[in-house]
Amino acid sequence: MARRPAGIAAPLPRQAAPGSLWQPVIGSEAIELLRHKRLSDDGAAAIQESAALILGRCLPPNSNNGQRTGLVVGHVQSGKTLSFTTVIALARDNGIPLVIVAAGTKNPLLAQTVDRLLSDLRVNGIPGPPRWLHIRNPDLTSRQTVEHAIEEWRDPTVPLAEKATLLLTVMKQHQRLENLNSLLQVLDLTGVPSLIIDDEADQASLNNRVNQNAESTTYQRLVALRRHLPCNSFLQYTATPQAPLLINIIDVLSPQFVKVLQPGDGYVGGDVIFAENRPYARVIPPGDIPAPNNPLGDPPGSLLEALRIFFVGVAAGLPTWGPANPNRSMLVHPSRTTDPHYQYFQAINAVVGEWRRMFTLPEIDRDRQDLLEDFHDAYRDLIATEPDLPEFAAIAANLPRALARTFIREVNTRGQRRTPEIEWNQAYAWILVGGQSMDRGFTVKELTVTYMPRGTGVGNADTLQQRARFFGYKRHYIGFCRVYLEVAVLNAFEAYVAHETQMREELQTLDDTGASLAGWKRRFVLDAALTPCRNNVISHDYVQSSYSDSWFHPAFVRMDETTIALNQADVDAFIQGAPFAADTSFRTTKTAQRHDVCDVPLRSLIDDLLLKYRVEDADDTSNLLGVLLQLGEWLKDHPDDTARVYNMRPRFAGNRTISAQGRITIGGLMQGRTDAADAYPGDRAFVDRARVTAQIHFTDLRVAGQRVRERVPILAVWVPADLDLTWVAQGGNR
């Protein structure tokens, strides 16, 4: 018989939230954590409720075996770490003895996460029996310590307060994970419920060799990790969930449920930074961006402008340096490779050194006066968004000290084994120059000015969004913030804002209802210049397209008999409920060329016909989802729009020849023009080009002269140019 850990808390007697498997207790560990963070009552309550819902959708602590996978979606720099730290605290409150946190693909990122965890959970410094037993990058040498902790959890005579929860933190690197697996596979973990947190889950964790029918090493290690834990819940935390959402639904890492995190009141995201009038965003001119034929020489004008704006902010904040105003930072992000980092690092050092020298010149010196006027221009720029700036005279007096007390650091591995860590308490102001090391998971404290003279790269939306270190809880100092981007990157970020909003709306509906992700139709709005994520983690093809002045209809029409019967019933019901009348735009006595027509609300066409129509082919599913997405987005701003619907040749039994594979083309479905005296204009002529138009075709299907299906309903939809919207949809998981 499986052994269960003793001391599991009883659930609270309140109604379970949708999708919950059990109701966690809000115990002392979670309460003290949020008290330690000094949050407002409302803020603490929101985080507590969210964490309880997340844990409640995981396996209950009295489970003996099984697996559960959840996706937790936040915003970039929005407090995901506090969410999973609260979930971990609740895990202890509810008797889950083993927590594993996989975080960071590099030592500084792991160290950053570990430091936060140990501080927030108050792992050290509290007298009495240890509540947490933390092991960083555990291996076989930790066996005795871990076994002892598990035995105490199994011992009913040990009080709950004296049982230490195992907190194992491991870098998301294949050798570190293999070391952890070597430990777990020699332990008896029967009846030991465990919680696994995968921080930045779309990075490194997923199988990036799926299209080669192989498994990447880190993915293998994570799958093995779950195999060694008979009862585990796996939570994927990310701000860019495109890849986890698009992986094969049967993949062991494919999520079953989703929780959408809501940022606090002070959060600033793309909707603010890239607002319509772009108060905080600036374009880096093409001539200022280094290229093989345009190497970085003297610092370009846009970089000098960005530096001046940053130093004005430093000069304004330096007199109040303290807990409420701990830092000012600038991020320069020129490239993935390290050579350009060094070039910018040298250039910025030279500029700052020259400015410091010029401030030692006499006040009447022309160079000093010109420099002050340049800073005055930067002051005028900042005061447009930060009206409470001190007078410029006070700023000017502080500028020499601001320049002298700013630390400039190159953040990469050039010339050293590991990326240097930033000791934030050593200085008030920092300028960090780097690339990939600061892309994801790296927190730049109190970031005000970002200078990013690089393109969109390969155009992955999730990768682009992870560069957005300039998002975060900065409402109280947003007036000091500026973001300098190459124009294509600026446009891509603006497009991503719309994409993220639509995606989160869909996921929020699933969250609110507790519905399973397994049945969700993967669909996203996305700018044509971006792909949702890297293709090498997706086994089902996805489609990125847009219908504009064009027709859609399914290509695969030889569906199974059950699907056809269901479609027949739904299409017949729509026809009976719509005000069809004979079309008089083309007069003929031939029943094969006579149609019925009606106008219906666009909402009715979507809800009563298109959403109910079933297709079986993955590409057809993706394309139909895309059409629905375009129509749905249009309907948000045009709720009263109508659509035209034609019931094609309703009094004529037509037939169409299809391929042996059951496919039909546009030309095969729609009858073309005729050259007779009463020339038929062709089916494509029956359309209102200014509105969405649908055609209903009932036809028999033949293969090599043999009838294989009868009265098959096939829908064709015309999408006008006004509805043009690029989207991404995946049909293989329908």
XYZ file of C-alpha atoms in Angstrom:
734
model
C 0.000 0.000 0.000
C 1.335 3.438 -0.909
C 2.581 5.537 1.980
C 1.337 9.089 2.241
C 3.040 11.954 4.037
C 1.391 12.823 7.293
C 0.097 16.195 8.366
C -1.836 17.231 5.261
C -4.030 20.232 5.962
C -7.768 20.043 5.390
C -9.244 22.161 2.617
C -11.173 25.309 3.372
C -14.962 24.847 3.323
C -15.658 27.080 0.365
C -16.877 26.454 -3.153
C -14.106 25.233 -5.417
C -13.159 27.455 -8.348
C -13.844 26.154 -11.884
C -11.263 23.583 -12.903
C -10.046 22.959 -9.349
C -9.365 19.400 -8.168
C -9.156 20.394 -4.493
C -9.176 23.455 -2.242
C -5.819 24.451 -0.703
C -5.553 25.880 2.803
C -4.179 29.405 3.095
C -1.712 28.699 5.873
C 0.915 30.560 7.844
C 3.692 30.108 5.281
C 1.789 31.895 2.516
C 0.450 34.540 4.880
C 3.904 35.360 6.275
C 5.423 35.441 2.790
C 3.005 38.107 1.602
C 3.376 40.031 4.858
C 7.143 39.953 4.347
C 6.658 41.457 0.860
C 4.754 44.401 2.409
C 2.029 44.362 -0.195
C -1.235 46.193 0.099
C -4.141 44.162 1.486
C -5.781 44.030 -1.938
C -2.523 43.092 -3.657
C -1.772 40.328 -1.165
C -5.311 38.972 -1.419
C -5.141 38.848 -5.229
C -1.824 36.964 -5.252
C -3.029 34.607 -2.538
C -6.251 33.808 -4.388
C -4.440 33.284 -7.682
C -1.839 30.985 -6.098
C -4.540 28.930 -4.364
C -6.374 28.477 -7.656
C -3.158 27.368 -9.401
C -2.303 24.827 -6.704
C -5.931 23.676 -6.573
C -5.730 22.720 -10.251
C -2.687 20.569 -9.500
C -2.903 17.061 -8.064
C -4.191 16.962 -4.469
C -1.541 16.346 -1.803
C -3.134 13.006 -0.866
C -2.624 11.625 -4.385
C -0.414 8.568 -4.738
C 0.360 8.759 -8.442
C -0.389 10.665 -11.615
C 0.779 13.730 -13.507
C -0.734 17.152 -14.068
C 0.625 19.962 -16.251
C -0.431 23.588 -16.013
C 0.515 26.758 -17.880
C 0.752 30.019 -15.914
C 0.893 33.078 -18.169
C 2.073 36.457 -16.956
C 3.439 39.585 -18.565
C 7.135 40.265 -19.072
C 8.600 41.596 -15.793
C 5.203 41.388 -14.100
C 5.901 39.346 -10.962
C 5.734 35.717 -12.095
C 8.416 34.832 -9.528
C 6.237 36.065 -6.657
C 3.361 33.984 -8.011
C 5.265 30.725 -8.008
C 6.947 31.566 -4.694
C 3.464 31.918 -3.182
C 2.406 28.627 -4.778
C 5.496 27.013 -3.205
C 4.598 28.466 0.197
C 1.080 27.086 -0.166
C 2.555 23.708 -1.107
C 4.224 23.577 2.313
C 1.036 24.772 4.028
C -0.811 21.860 2.437
C 1.668 19.072 3.098
C 3.525 18.741 -0.210
C 7.020 17.660 0.900
C 9.027 18.077 -2.319
C 9.321 21.153 -4.539
C 11.688 21.381 -7.519
C 12.384 24.671 -9.285
C 14.083 24.515 -12.705
C 15.251 28.010 -13.549
C 17.797 29.739 -15.719
C 20.026 28.390 -18.447
C 22.972 30.332 -17.016
C 24.363 30.696 -13.495
C 23.420 34.387 -13.009
C 19.774 33.686 -13.878
C 19.618 30.701 -11.537
C 21.348 32.719 -8.814
C 18.866 35.562 -9.262
C 15.900 33.216 -8.856
C 17.434 31.332 -5.920
C 18.269 34.544 -4.063
C 14.681 35.732 -4.414
C 13.266 32.398 -3.289
C 15.478 32.159 -0.205
C 14.747 35.762 0.743
C 10.989 35.668 0.172
C 10.493 32.267 1.812
C 12.723 33.393 4.687
C 14.687 30.159 4.420
C 17.504 31.379 6.659
C 17.558 33.477 9.790
C 14.340 32.275 11.490
C 15.015 30.474 14.807
C 13.657 26.996 15.470
C 13.405 23.861 13.329
C 14.082 24.579 9.645
C 10.913 24.859 7.570
C 12.806 24.555 4.303
C 15.702 22.346 3.282
C 17.238 24.006 0.246
C 19.705 22.232 -2.030
C 21.050 23.973 -5.114
C 21.878 21.746 -8.109
C 21.469 18.524 -6.083
C 23.205 15.269 -6.989
C 23.949 11.890 -5.392
C 25.885 13.544 -2.579
C 22.545 14.879 -1.313
C 20.973 11.427 -0.977
C 21.181 11.052 2.801
C 19.825 14.554 3.442
C 16.867 14.068 1.096
C 16.024 10.583 2.378
C 15.990 11.831 5.966
C 13.615 14.684 5.089
C 11.223 12.342 3.279
C 11.198 9.873 6.179
C 10.259 12.685 8.550
C 7.323 13.583 6.309
C 6.202 9.949 6.449
C 6.531 9.753 10.230
C 3.166 10.633 11.847
C 4.888 11.278 15.199
C 6.838 14.257 13.811
C 4.840 17.503 14.150
C 4.129 19.293 10.900
C 6.011 22.385 12.083
C 9.187 20.293 12.417
C 9.044 18.794 8.924
C 11.285 20.585 6.457
C 9.967 20.947 2.927
C 12.582 19.954 0.359
C 13.307 22.853 -1.986
C 15.556 21.695 -4.824
C 16.672 24.362 -7.279
C 18.363 23.245 -10.482
C 19.713 25.008 -13.534
C 17.889 24.170 -16.760
C 20.990 22.541 -18.192
C 21.223 18.903 -19.227
C 24.086 17.867 -16.918
C 22.570 19.553 -13.863
C 19.238 17.891 -14.599
C 20.949 14.536 -15.116
C 22.600 14.883 -11.708
C 19.193 15.513 -10.159
C 17.726 12.503 -11.977
C 20.569 10.321 -10.709
C 19.531 11.303 -7.189
C 15.779 10.836 -7.677
C 16.032 7.409 -9.274
C 17.702 5.902 -6.186
C 15.083 7.291 -3.801
C 11.823 5.671 -2.745
C 9.330 8.386 -3.657
C 6.218 6.231 -3.430
C 3.307 8.312 -2.215
C 5.382 11.497 -2.138
C 3.500 14.277 -3.950
C 5.805 16.754 -5.643
C 5.533 20.125 -7.319
C 7.798 21.135 -10.223
C 8.118 24.778 -11.253
C 9.542 25.390 -14.736
C 10.498 29.061 -14.866
C 10.627 30.551 -18.399
C 9.046 27.309 -19.599
C 9.190 28.136 -23.283
C 12.988 28.313 -23.107
C 15.150 25.168 -23.296
C 12.467 22.871 -21.805
C 10.591 21.974 -24.984
C 11.714 19.381 -27.481
C 13.510 21.389 -30.172
C 14.209 18.269 -32.251
C 10.587 17.170 -32.648
C 10.669 17.671 -36.419
C 13.642 15.302 -36.623
C 11.712 12.573 -34.783
C 14.206 12.937 -31.960
C 14.392 14.461 -28.494
C 16.627 17.315 -27.354
C 18.780 16.616 -24.315
C 17.205 19.042 -21.840
C 13.725 17.862 -22.844
C 14.790 14.247 -22.244
C 16.039 15.160 -18.781
C 12.780 16.883 -17.842
C 10.689 13.959 -19.093
C 12.899 11.610 -17.068
C 12.514 13.896 -14.039
C 8.757 13.475 -14.150
C 9.131 9.730 -14.650
C 11.124 9.460 -11.410
C 8.348 11.243 -9.483
C 5.291 8.951 -9.257
C 2.994 11.825 -8.286
C 3.907 15.225 -9.718
C 2.358 18.475 -10.865
C 4.356 20.479 -13.400
C 3.750 24.234 -13.665
C 5.076 26.085 -16.708
C 5.596 29.781 -15.971
C 6.121 32.129 -18.905
C 5.158 35.495 -20.362
C 5.388 34.122 -23.907
C 3.266 30.948 -24.047
C 3.189 30.513 -27.831
C 5.482 27.479 -27.895
C 3.885 25.549 -24.988
C 0.466 26.202 -26.539
C 1.456 24.956 -29.987
C 3.323 21.768 -29.078
C 1.691 18.427 -29.737
C -1.282 17.927 -27.436
C -0.046 14.427 -26.489
C 3.392 15.686 -25.495
C 4.109 15.077 -21.819
C 4.869 18.803 -21.438
C 1.701 19.992 -23.181
C -0.382 21.864 -20.570
C -3.813 20.667 -19.468
C -4.950 23.877 -17.793
C -4.076 27.567 -17.860
C -3.980 30.375 -15.331
C -3.612 33.950 -16.559
C -1.871 36.229 -14.085
C -3.077 39.801 -13.799
C -0.374 42.413 -13.155
C -0.702 44.873 -10.305
C -1.749 48.495 -10.666
C 1.811 49.760 -11.083
C 2.624 47.578 -14.086
C 3.597 49.176 -17.400
C 3.371 47.071 -20.555
C 3.215 47.498 -24.291
C -0.132 49.249 -24.202
C 1.591 52.142 -22.374
C 5.071 52.137 -23.919
C 3.680 51.833 -27.447
C 0.549 53.925 -27.025
C -0.787 55.634 -30.119
C 1.193 58.856 -29.701
C 4.354 56.967 -28.591
C 5.241 59.269 -25.685
C 8.012 56.968 -24.484
C 9.226 55.330 -27.718
C 11.843 56.736 -30.084
C 13.065 55.550 -33.482
C 16.779 54.898 -34.038
C 17.517 56.211 -37.559
C 18.863 53.604 -40.032
C 22.143 55.502 -40.303
C 22.726 55.067 -36.560
C 22.560 51.262 -36.714
C 25.905 49.493 -37.293
C 26.211 47.167 -40.268
C 29.098 45.557 -42.171
C 29.162 48.599 -44.447
C 28.439 50.990 -41.566
C 30.604 50.024 -38.544
C 30.215 51.794 -35.233
C 32.609 54.725 -35.133
C 31.783 57.813 -33.155
C 28.690 57.375 -30.972
C 25.621 58.079 -33.174
C 23.306 60.968 -32.401
C 20.464 58.810 -31.094
C 22.790 57.103 -28.578
C 24.065 60.482 -27.334
C 20.465 61.672 -26.975
C 19.538 58.530 -25.026
C 22.542 58.957 -22.719
C 21.707 62.586 -22.023
C 18.092 61.731 -21.171
C 19.323 58.969 -18.862
C 21.753 61.243 -17.038
C 19.129 63.950 -16.574
C 17.030 61.282 -14.823
C 20.003 60.234 -12.714
C 20.697 63.833 -11.734
C 17.051 64.264 -10.742
C 16.946 61.107 -8.619
C 20.377 61.012 -7.033
C 19.558 63.412 -4.151
C 16.779 61.043 -2.979
C 18.754 57.800 -3.361
C 17.294 55.350 -0.847
C 14.851 52.462 -0.351
C 12.064 54.193 -2.271
C 14.450 55.194 -5.065
C 17.149 52.481 -5.108
C 18.557 52.687 -8.630
C 18.458 54.177 -12.118
C 19.514 51.931 -15.005
C 20.089 52.145 -18.731
C 20.234 49.087 -20.986
C 22.142 49.051 -24.286
C 21.273 45.915 -26.247
C 23.034 46.019 -29.633
C 23.460 42.380 -30.661
C 23.527 38.716 -29.654
C 27.277 38.555 -30.289
C 29.795 40.039 -27.879
C 32.080 42.060 -30.194
C 29.493 44.842 -30.710
C 28.954 44.922 -26.946
C 32.587 45.839 -26.421
C 32.429 48.505 -29.128
C 29.417 50.161 -27.482
C 30.963 49.718 -24.024
C 34.114 51.529 -25.162
C 32.133 54.249 -26.950
C 29.941 54.958 -23.906
C 32.928 55.023 -21.570
C 34.659 57.491 -23.876
C 31.591 59.735 -24.061
C 31.051 59.750 -20.309
C 34.740 60.429 -19.727
C 34.696 63.342 -22.155
C 31.549 64.809 -20.592
C 33.103 64.573 -17.137
C 36.175 66.431 -18.444
C 34.052 69.136 -20.038
C 32.258 69.797 -16.759
C 35.608 70.636 -15.182
C 36.064 73.484 -17.682
C 35.271 77.084 -16.682
C 31.602 77.991 -16.844
C 32.269 80.466 -19.640
C 33.928 77.798 -21.798
C 32.026 77.359 -25.078
C 32.270 73.540 -25.084
C 30.839 73.351 -21.595
C 28.007 75.711 -22.515
C 27.180 73.682 -25.645
C 27.132 70.492 -23.570
C 24.781 72.073 -21.031
C 22.456 73.175 -23.823
C 22.360 69.603 -25.140
C 21.402 68.422 -21.664
C 18.801 71.179 -21.514
C 17.214 69.707 -24.692
C 17.098 66.330 -22.963
C 15.514 68.006 -19.941
C 12.796 69.528 -22.165
C 12.103 66.063 -23.598
C 11.768 64.480 -20.148
C 9.648 67.208 -18.608
C 6.954 66.485 -21.217
C 6.297 63.164 -19.442
C 7.716 63.984 -15.980
C 6.340 67.441 -15.119
C 7.636 67.268 -11.523
C 11.276 67.479 -12.566
C 13.349 69.928 -10.499
C 14.396 73.159 -12.179
C 17.114 72.661 -14.781
C 19.589 74.623 -12.670
C 19.364 71.947 -9.974
C 19.738 69.210 -12.593
C 22.777 70.924 -14.106
C 24.425 71.187 -10.680
C 23.982 67.435 -10.144
C 25.147 66.292 -13.604
C 28.897 66.020 -12.780
C 28.061 63.829 -9.762
C 25.590 61.766 -11.839
C 28.293 61.074 -14.445
C 30.885 60.177 -11.803
C 28.611 57.829 -9.848
C 27.315 55.796 -12.788
C 28.842 52.335 -13.194
C 29.152 51.072 -16.781
C 29.272 47.293 -17.186
C 29.544 44.860 -20.097
C 27.207 41.937 -19.291
C 28.353 38.879 -21.244
C 30.931 36.085 -21.118
C 33.534 37.774 -23.327
C 36.953 36.918 -21.919
C 35.543 35.122 -18.863
C 33.858 31.863 -17.948
C 30.567 33.289 -16.771
C 28.429 36.393 -17.076
C 29.228 38.822 -14.255
C 26.575 39.458 -11.631
C 25.476 43.010 -10.876
C 25.869 44.169 -7.288
C 23.061 46.695 -7.404
C 23.739 48.198 -3.988
C 27.211 49.376 -5.041
C 25.926 52.300 -7.100
C 22.811 54.315 -7.757
C 23.105 54.460 -11.546
C 24.101 51.718 -13.970
C 24.593 51.421 -17.726
C 24.546 47.769 -18.812
C 25.747 46.760 -22.280
C 24.930 43.234 -23.380
C 22.729 40.916 -25.402
C 21.446 37.404 -24.874
C 22.447 37.310 -21.205
C 19.865 40.026 -20.564
C 17.186 38.782 -22.954
C 15.135 36.576 -20.675
C 14.658 36.333 -16.943
C 17.302 38.981 -16.246
C 15.978 41.856 -14.166
C 17.424 45.306 -14.792
C 16.516 47.246 -11.683
C 14.676 50.533 -12.114
C 15.325 50.564 -15.865
C 14.553 53.952 -17.376
C 16.278 54.162 -20.781
C 16.640 51.311 -23.283
C 18.733 51.627 -26.433
C 18.356 48.631 -28.776
C 20.030 49.152 -32.176
C 19.221 45.695 -33.565
C 16.613 44.219 -35.874
C 13.846 41.703 -35.233
C 16.220 38.797 -35.873
C 14.429 35.689 -37.084
C 11.099 37.306 -36.261
C 9.830 35.014 -33.496
C 7.167 36.833 -31.508
C 8.012 35.136 -28.226
C 11.726 35.902 -28.566
C 11.037 39.532 -29.448
C 8.770 39.982 -26.447
C 11.363 38.527 -24.094
C 13.688 41.407 -24.998
C 11.196 43.778 -23.446
C 13.145 44.381 -20.248
C 11.612 47.870 -20.402
C 8.231 46.535 -19.213
C 7.596 46.181 -15.506
C 6.402 47.871 -12.328
C 7.478 51.388 -13.143
C 4.299 53.431 -13.077
C 5.809 55.605 -10.335
C 8.740 56.584 -12.559
C 7.383 56.041 -16.072
C 7.955 59.707 -16.895
C 11.725 59.098 -16.883
C 11.481 56.152 -19.308
C 12.438 56.086 -22.978
C 12.792 53.173 -25.398
C 14.944 53.602 -28.520
C 14.299 50.985 -31.225
C 14.992 50.369 -34.888
C 11.776 51.154 -36.779
C 11.005 47.548 -37.780
C 11.395 46.430 -34.162
C 9.191 49.279 -32.966
C 6.495 48.262 -35.459
C 6.863 44.617 -34.455
C 6.373 45.454 -30.772
C 3.264 47.455 -31.620
C 1.910 44.469 -33.562
C 2.734 42.174 -30.665
C 0.652 44.258 -28.294
C -2.465 43.468 -30.361
C -1.437 39.812 -30.632
C -0.864 39.466 -26.890
C -4.164 41.147 -26.029
C -6.163 38.775 -28.221
C -4.282 35.701 -27.013
C -4.720 36.588 -23.356
C -8.440 37.199 -23.881
C -8.858 33.681 -25.219
C -6.763 32.145 -22.448
C -8.633 34.167 -19.833
C -11.903 32.598 -20.993
C -10.390 29.146 -20.458
C -9.086 30.233 -17.066
C -12.454 31.637 -15.955
C -14.348 28.503 -16.973
C -11.702 26.003 -15.900
C -11.906 24.402 -19.332
C -9.177 22.055 -20.520
C -6.560 23.295 -22.950
C -6.857 19.984 -24.784
C -10.024 21.146 -26.518
C -8.938 24.706 -27.235
C -8.445 25.713 -30.838
C -4.970 27.203 -31.061
C -5.328 30.524 -32.827
C -3.520 33.825 -32.544
C -3.567 37.190 -34.245
C -0.054 37.984 -35.393
C 1.618 40.536 -37.616
C 2.807 39.098 -40.929
C 6.429 39.932 -40.043
C 6.391 37.647 -36.995
C 6.096 33.929 -36.410
C 4.693 32.808 -33.042
C 7.745 30.875 -31.857
C 10.591 28.715 -33.112
C 9.350 26.014 -35.470
C 11.591 23.287 -34.119
C 9.370 22.683 -31.059
C 6.124 22.244 -33.054
C 5.183 18.919 -34.625
C 1.784 19.915 -36.010
C 2.031 22.451 -38.797
C 0.476 25.790 -38.085
C -0.804 28.217 -40.684
C -0.003 31.922 -40.795
C -2.115 33.745 -43.308
C -4.840 36.285 -43.962
C -7.906 36.241 -46.192
C -8.407 39.467 -48.130
C -10.613 39.739 -51.222
C -10.503 35.960 -51.324
C -12.545 32.812 -50.762
C -12.135 30.065 -48.197
C -13.664 26.618 -48.387
C -12.437 23.264 -47.081
C -10.190 21.318 -49.435
C -10.846 17.929 -47.837
C -14.566 17.181 -48.244
C -14.823 13.387 -48.031
C -15.459 13.442 -44.300
C -16.784 10.505 -42.321
C -20.528 9.843 -42.408
C -21.072 11.046 -38.836
C -19.413 14.410 -39.490
C -21.427 14.882 -42.689
C -24.691 14.059 -40.901
C -23.940 16.574 -38.144
C -23.081 19.250 -40.702
C -26.261 18.494 -42.649
C -28.397 18.980 -39.538
C -26.727 22.257 -38.555
C -26.740 23.737 -42.066
C -30.384 22.722 -42.645
C -31.341 24.350 -39.333
C -29.600 27.564 -40.362
C -31.384 27.609 -43.723
C -34.767 27.047 -42.113
C -34.208 29.887 -39.662
C -32.940 32.435 -42.205
C -35.122 34.619 -44.469
C -34.034 33.120 -47.794
C -35.773 34.234 -50.992
C -35.098 33.634 -54.674
C -32.115 35.608 -55.985
C -33.146 37.865 -58.883
C -29.733 39.245 -59.825
C -29.441 36.596 -62.576
C -32.622 35.387 -64.270
C -32.693 31.913 -65.785
C -34.987 28.927 -66.098
C -32.194 26.440 -65.345
C -32.499 25.118 -61.801
C -28.748 24.462 -61.688
C -28.183 28.222 -62.003
C -30.887 29.491 -59.641
C -30.040 30.356 -56.046
C -31.667 31.706 -52.910
C -30.224 34.642 -50.974
C -30.684 36.484 -47.693
C -28.943 38.975 -45.424
C -28.308 38.037 -41.804
C -26.397 39.667 -38.930
C -22.722 38.831 -39.174
C -22.945 37.585 -35.591
C -25.606 35.067 -36.662
C -23.499 33.813 -39.564
C -20.590 33.201 -37.174
C -22.511 31.733 -34.247
C -25.237 29.796 -36.050
C -23.325 28.463 -39.043
C -19.554 28.862 -39.213
C -18.757 27.963 -35.608
C -20.863 24.809 -35.885
C -19.407 23.653 -39.177
C -17.005 20.717 -38.817
C -13.912 19.982 -40.880
C -11.488 17.084 -40.495
C -8.276 18.130 -42.232
C -5.631 19.949 -40.133
C -5.022 22.652 -42.765
C -8.768 23.185 -43.216
C -9.145 23.507 -39.451
C -6.351 26.078 -39.296
C -7.781 28.091 -42.173
C -11.331 27.989 -40.824
C -10.036 29.116 -37.430
C -8.218 31.953 -39.174
C -11.376 33.061 -40.973
C -13.329 32.946 -37.721
C -10.604 34.948 -36.033
C -10.706 37.646 -38.710
C -14.499 37.844 -38.563
C -14.501 37.877 -34.765
C -11.959 40.687 -34.530
C -13.901 42.728 -37.105
C -17.143 42.158 -35.229
C -15.697 43.680 -32.039
C -15.636 47.103 -33.696
C -18.561 46.522 -36.084
C -21.188 44.679 -33.998
C -24.077 45.679 -36.271
C -22.574 44.460 -39.552
C -24.568 42.097 -41.727
C -23.491 39.347 -44.091
C -24.921 37.980 -47.325
C -25.634 34.259 -47.589
C -26.427 32.309 -50.771
C -28.016 28.865 -50.792
C -26.590 27.645 -54.082
C -28.911 25.735 -56.441
C -31.199 24.449 -53.635
C -33.582 22.728 -56.097
C -30.893 20.893 -58.037
C -28.991 17.728 -57.050
C -25.427 18.526 -58.065
C -22.298 16.441 -57.874
C -18.561 17.042 -57.847
C -15.611 14.809 -58.620
C -12.942 14.643 -55.947
C -9.535 13.012 -55.755
C -8.955 9.589 -54.280
C -7.635 11.413 -51.225
C -10.994 13.164 -50.798
C -9.871 16.657 -51.764
C -11.463 19.341 -53.906
C -10.181 22.653 -55.248
C -11.918 26.039 -55.516
C -12.393 25.434 -59.212
C -13.837 22.025 -58.462
C -16.452 23.373 -56.078
C -17.615 26.491 -57.872
C -19.194 26.325 -61.306
C -17.490 28.595 -63.808
C -18.863 30.927 -66.462
C -20.688 29.632 -69.512
C -20.584 30.966 -73.068
C -24.235 30.267 -73.938
C -26.623 33.009 -75.001
C -27.851 33.369 -71.420
C -24.263 33.240 -70.181
C -24.047 32.178 -66.512
C -21.584 34.499 -64.716
C -20.167 31.689 -62.562
C -20.622 30.967 -58.856
C -17.933 33.458 -57.863
C -20.148 36.286 -59.170
C -22.648 35.668 -56.376
C -20.955 37.781 -53.761
C -21.271 41.156 -52.085
C -17.669 42.354 -52.271
C -18.250 44.979 -49.602
C -19.482 42.475 -47.018
C -18.711 39.020 -45.742
C -20.470 36.545 -48.005
C -21.107 32.834 -47.492
C -22.230 30.251 -50.029
C -23.863 26.967 -49.034
C -23.290 24.141 -51.502
C -24.991 20.740 -51.158
C -23.431 18.220 -53.511
C -22.816 14.525 -54.031
C -19.178 13.467 -54.199
C -17.764 11.089 -56.805
C -14.435 9.340 -57.120
C -13.677 7.841 -60.575
C -17.365 8.003 -61.464
C -18.548 6.285 -58.275
C -20.684 8.176 -55.772
C -19.000 8.019 -52.349
C -20.971 10.622 -50.352
C -24.448 12.151 -50.736
C -25.676 15.678 -50.105
C -22.481 16.903 -48.501
C -22.749 20.523 -47.252
C -19.694 22.592 -48.210
C -19.347 26.195 -47.082
C -17.444 28.860 -49.006
C -16.729 32.221 -47.344
C -15.706 35.490 -49.012
C -13.643 37.850 -46.840
C -13.488 41.491 -48.040
C -10.232 43.451 -48.070
C -11.388 45.612 -45.110
C -11.111 42.588 -42.819
C -7.437 41.923 -43.617
C -5.742 40.619 -40.472
C -2.782 38.280 -40.275
C -3.345 35.352 -37.927
C -1.748 32.131 -36.776
C -3.762 28.976 -36.161
C -2.927 25.330 -35.580
C -5.394 22.690 -36.628
C -3.702 19.447 -35.716
C -4.946 19.563 -32.126
C -8.619 19.920 -32.875
